[in-house]
Short mmCIF file of C-alpha atoms in Angstrom, two decimals:
data_model
loop_
_atom_site.label_atom_id
_atom_site.label_comp_id
_atom_site.label_asym_id
_atom_site.label_seq_id
_atom_site.Cartn_x
_atom_site.Cartn_y
_atom_site.Cartn_z
CA MET Z 1 44.45 -22.41 215.48
CA ALA Z 2 43.87 -21.29 211.74
CA ARG Z 3 46.00 -22.84 209.06
CA ARG Z 4 48.21 -20.55 206.51
CA PRO Z 5 46.89 -20.75 203.17
CA PRO Z 6 49.92 -22.75 201.26
CA PRO Z 7 52.27 -20.42 199.36
CA PRO Z 8 51.46 -19.90 195.95
CA ARG Z 9 52.63 -22.71 193.10
CA VAL Z 10 55.16 -22.08 190.79
CA GLU Z 11 55.09 -24.27 187.73
CA ASP Z 12 58.09 -25.68 186.54
CA SER Z 13 59.39 -24.24 183.25
CA GLU Z 14 62.84 -23.03 181.75
CA SER Z 15 61.48 -19.45 180.93
CA PHE Z 16 59.02 -17.15 181.68
CA GLU Z 17 58.13 -13.87 179.98
CA PHE Z 18 58.01 -10.68 181.82
CA ARG Z 19 55.89 -7.74 180.65
CA LEU Z 20 55.60 -4.23 181.75
CA ASP Z 21 53.43 -2.15 179.63
CA VAL Z 22 54.91 1.38 179.45
CA PRO Z 23 53.83 4.08 176.74
CA PRO Z 24 56.21 4.93 174.17
CA ILE Z 25 58.29 7.96 174.96
CA GLU Z 26 58.88 10.61 172.10
CA ILE Z 27 62.22 11.99 171.72
CA ALA Z 28 62.08 15.43 170.95
CA ARG Z 29 64.54 16.42 167.87
CA ALA Z 30 66.52 19.71 167.69
CA PRO Z 31 65.48 21.97 164.68
CA ALA Z 32 67.68 21.97 162.06
CA PRO Z 33 69.82 25.26 161.81
CA SER Z 34 68.38 28.03 159.61
CA LYS Z 35 69.94 28.39 156.33
CA ALA Z 36 71.56 31.76 155.79
CA PRO Z 37 69.63 33.80 153.14
CA ASP Z 38 71.49 33.90 150.07
CA LYS Z 39 73.11 37.31 149.26
CA PRO Z 40 71.88 39.46 146.45
CA HIS Z 41 73.76 38.73 143.01
CA TYR Z 42 74.69 42.15 142.73
CA HIS Z 43 76.85 42.38 146.42
CA ASP Z 44 79.48 40.42 144.62
CA HIS Z 45 79.51 42.78 141.15
CA ARG Z 46 79.95 45.77 143.79
CA ALA Z 47 83.14 44.38 145.27
CA ARG Z 48 84.44 43.34 141.84
CA LEU Z 49 83.67 46.84 140.47
CA ARG Z 50 85.18 48.56 143.67
CA GLN Z 51 88.14 46.37 143.21
CA ARG Z 52 88.42 47.19 139.48
CA PHE Z 53 88.25 50.98 140.24
CA ASP Z 54 91.22 50.76 142.96
CA ASP Z 55 93.61 48.74 141.04
CA ALA Z 56 93.15 50.01 137.12
CA GLY Z 57 91.72 53.46 137.97
CA PRO Z 58 88.56 55.34 136.16
CA GLY Z 59 90.02 55.16 133.00
CA ALA Z 60 89.14 51.05 133.07
CA LEU Z 61 85.77 51.63 133.33
CA ALA Z 62 82.98 52.56 131.41
CA ASP Z 63 80.69 55.41 131.87
CA TYR Z 64 77.84 53.45 133.13
CA GLU Z 65 80.16 51.73 135.33
CA LEU Z 66 81.42 55.04 136.95
CA LEU Z 67 77.72 55.94 137.17
CA GLU Z 68 77.30 52.76 139.23
CA LEU Z 69 79.65 53.50 141.65
CA LEU Z 70 78.36 56.45 142.39
CA LEU Z 71 74.78 55.04 142.71
CA PHE Z 72 76.02 52.48 145.28
CA ARG Z 73 75.75 54.95 147.91
CA THR Z 74 72.40 56.33 146.89
CA ILE Z 75 70.79 52.88 146.19
CA PRO Z 76 72.21 50.70 148.70
CA ARG Z 77 69.89 47.69 148.36
CA ARG Z 78 69.54 47.71 144.82
CA ASP Z 79 71.02 46.68 141.35
CA THR Z 80 72.43 49.70 139.79
CA LYS Z 81 73.59 48.30 136.55
CA PRO Z 82 70.02 48.78 135.04
CA LEU Z 83 69.65 52.43 135.90
CA ALA Z 84 72.98 53.56 135.34
CA LYS Z 85 72.83 52.04 131.53
CA ALA Z 86 69.49 53.83 131.33
CA LEU Z 87 70.81 57.27 132.18
CA VAL Z 88 73.66 56.71 129.54
CA ALA Z 89 71.47 55.74 126.95
CA LYS Z 90 69.16 58.53 127.28
CA PHE Z 91 71.54 61.45 127.98
CA GLY Z 92 74.52 60.09 125.56
CA ASP Z 93 77.63 60.27 128.16
CA LEU Z 94 78.66 61.08 131.43
CA ALA Z 95 78.33 64.85 130.70
CA GLY Z 96 74.79 64.38 129.22
CA VAL Z 97 73.76 62.51 132.62
CA LEU Z 98 75.27 65.08 135.22
CA GLY Z 99 74.18 68.04 132.91
CA ALA Z 100 70.71 66.69 132.59
CA PRO Z 101 67.66 68.92 134.09
CA VAL Z 102 66.16 67.04 137.28
CA GLN Z 103 62.90 66.71 135.00
CA ARG Z 104 64.29 64.69 132.51
CA ILE Z 105 66.38 62.89 134.99
CA ALA Z 106 63.21 61.76 136.67
CA GLU Z 107 61.86 60.41 133.67
CA VAL Z 108 64.13 57.65 133.71
CA GLU Z 109 62.66 54.26 135.55
CA GLY Z 110 64.21 54.09 138.85
CA ALA Z 111 65.57 57.38 139.33
CA GLY Z 112 63.96 59.14 142.09
CA PRO Z 113 64.76 62.46 143.90
CA ALA Z 114 67.47 61.21 145.89
CA VAL Z 115 69.33 59.93 142.76
CA ALA Z 116 68.71 63.47 140.53
CA GLN Z 117 69.92 65.10 143.59
CA ASP Z 118 73.20 63.17 143.78
CA LEU Z 119 73.62 63.49 140.03
CA LYS Z 120 73.50 67.60 140.39
CA LEU Z 121 76.01 67.38 143.30
CA ALA Z 122 78.24 65.42 141.40
CA GLN Z 123 78.07 67.93 138.58
CA ALA Z 124 78.53 71.01 141.07
CA LEU Z 125 81.37 69.34 142.69
CA LEU Z 126 82.86 68.86 139.17
CA GLU Z 127 82.27 72.19 137.63
CA ARG Z 128 83.44 74.08 140.69
CA ALA Z 129 86.82 72.24 141.12
CA SER Z 130 87.15 72.51 137.16
CA LYS Z 131 86.59 76.27 137.54
CA ALA Z 132 88.82 76.82 140.53
CA GLY Z 133 91.63 75.01 138.73
CA LEU Z 134 90.99 76.98 135.59
CA ARG Z 135 91.17 80.34 137.11
CA GLN Z 136 94.46 79.69 138.71
CA ARG Z 137 96.08 79.18 135.16
CA THR Z 138 93.74 79.75 132.11
CA VAL Z 139 94.82 82.43 129.63
CA ILE Z 140 92.05 83.18 127.01
CA SER Z 141 94.17 84.93 124.19
CA SER Z 142 92.50 83.12 121.12
CA TRP Z 143 89.62 82.31 119.92
CA ALA Z 144 90.37 78.47 120.27
CA GLN Z 145 91.10 79.04 124.02
CA LEU Z 146 87.73 80.79 124.45
CA VAL Z 147 85.89 77.76 122.60
CA ASN Z 148 87.12 75.16 124.70
CA TYR Z 149 86.71 77.06 127.63
CA CYS Z 150 83.09 77.93 127.01
CA ARG Z 151 82.44 73.99 125.99
CA LEU Z 152 83.70 72.73 129.19
CA VAL Z 153 81.64 75.48 131.50
CA MET Z 154 78.65 75.23 129.27
CA ALA Z 155 78.05 72.49 127.34
CA ASN Z 156 75.30 70.84 129.25
CA GLU Z 157 73.31 74.11 130.60
CA PRO Z 158 69.76 73.45 130.02
CA ARG Z 159 68.83 77.55 130.36
CA GLU Z 160 70.32 80.27 128.46
CA GLN Z 161 72.81 82.07 130.53
CA PHE Z 162 74.65 85.44 130.25
CA ARG Z 163 78.29 85.06 131.42
CA VAL Z 164 81.04 87.52 131.75
CA LEU Z 165 84.85 86.28 131.83
CA PHE Z 166 87.07 88.97 133.36
CA LEU Z 167 90.68 88.88 132.41
CA ASP Z 168 93.96 90.72 134.01
CA VAL Z 169 96.34 92.77 131.80
CA LYS Z 170 97.75 89.21 130.77
CA ASN Z 171 94.55 87.76 129.55
CA GLN Z 172 94.56 85.46 132.84
CA LEU Z 173 90.99 84.41 134.04
CA ILE Z 174 90.22 86.49 136.91
CA ALA Z 175 86.46 85.29 137.35
CA ASP Z 176 83.92 83.77 135.16
CA GLU Z 177 80.62 84.76 136.37
CA VAL Z 178 76.97 84.27 135.45
CA LEU Z 179 75.29 87.61 135.46
CA ASN Z 180 72.14 86.41 134.26
CA GLU Z 181 69.94 83.58 133.50
CA GLY Z 182 66.46 83.44 131.67
CA THR Z 183 64.48 80.81 129.69
CA VAL Z 184 65.80 78.45 127.11
CA ASP Z 185 65.74 81.36 124.42
CA HIS Z 186 66.19 84.42 126.38
CA ALA Z 187 68.50 85.90 129.16
CA PRO Z 188 68.42 89.72 130.00
CA VAL Z 189 71.79 92.02 129.93
CA TYR Z 190 72.53 94.96 131.90
CA PRO Z 191 75.54 96.88 131.04
CA ARG Z 192 75.96 99.17 133.97
CA GLU Z 193 76.28 95.76 136.38
CA ILE Z 194 78.96 94.33 133.89
CA ALA Z 195 80.97 97.67 134.07
CA ARG Z 196 80.40 98.15 138.05
CA ARG Z 197 81.53 94.61 138.25
CA ALA Z 198 84.69 94.80 136.12
CA ILE Z 199 85.69 98.22 138.06
CA GLU Z 200 85.34 95.95 141.42
CA LEU Z 201 87.47 93.25 139.93
CA SER Z 202 89.98 95.66 138.19
CA ALA Z 203 89.81 93.65 135.29
CA SER Z 204 91.69 94.95 132.16
CA SER Z 205 89.18 93.29 129.50
CA VAL Z 206 86.00 91.32 129.81
CA ILE Z 207 84.61 88.65 127.54
CA LEU Z 208 80.77 88.53 127.02
CA VAL Z 209 79.38 85.10 126.29
CA HIS Z 210 75.88 83.72 125.75
CA ASN Z 211 74.72 80.12 124.97
CA HIS Z 212 71.70 78.45 123.10
CA PRO Z 213 70.91 75.47 124.55
CA SER Z 214 68.38 74.72 121.75
CA ASN Z 215 71.42 74.64 118.94
#
């Protein structure tokens, strides 16, 4: 009968080392949260300017600041202060900016077609509202009243115009109409058109007005 091999011999020892070779495990780190992009500096400026307008009214704002407010809608993603200041510097004041021809507005850096269109729209709204109010209450019975009225409605016209003011028996303004518009130095006049229109409006008197943009 075959003999069994003796069991392995264990040396007497106070301790022994147990090693297990395992490759290191890399723990993936979660990516750091992305930082929100900084807001453009002009965002806070727009909020402050709107707040000033709401709290103190338009009288508390300079001409260029009122223009900024208008341009916020036209140029939503750019600082509008430099453009507003450039427009006022070129044309003198708000009336000059709104009354400037589209071609001259385009000469200002940053003033594209949309800016020019919105400025002319603002001018048209202002003029129409002013004329509507004036027609309801305007009495032109003196030279001073006539000059003041004409300055309001014609001061920034870039071309020569021939206008006729139709008045009733109390010298109240019935209508203000541009019967013809010409070049910078010429506007033809047709008396028959004036007489026909006066009869249509039942006007008692008319005042003929002609401007000179070059002077």
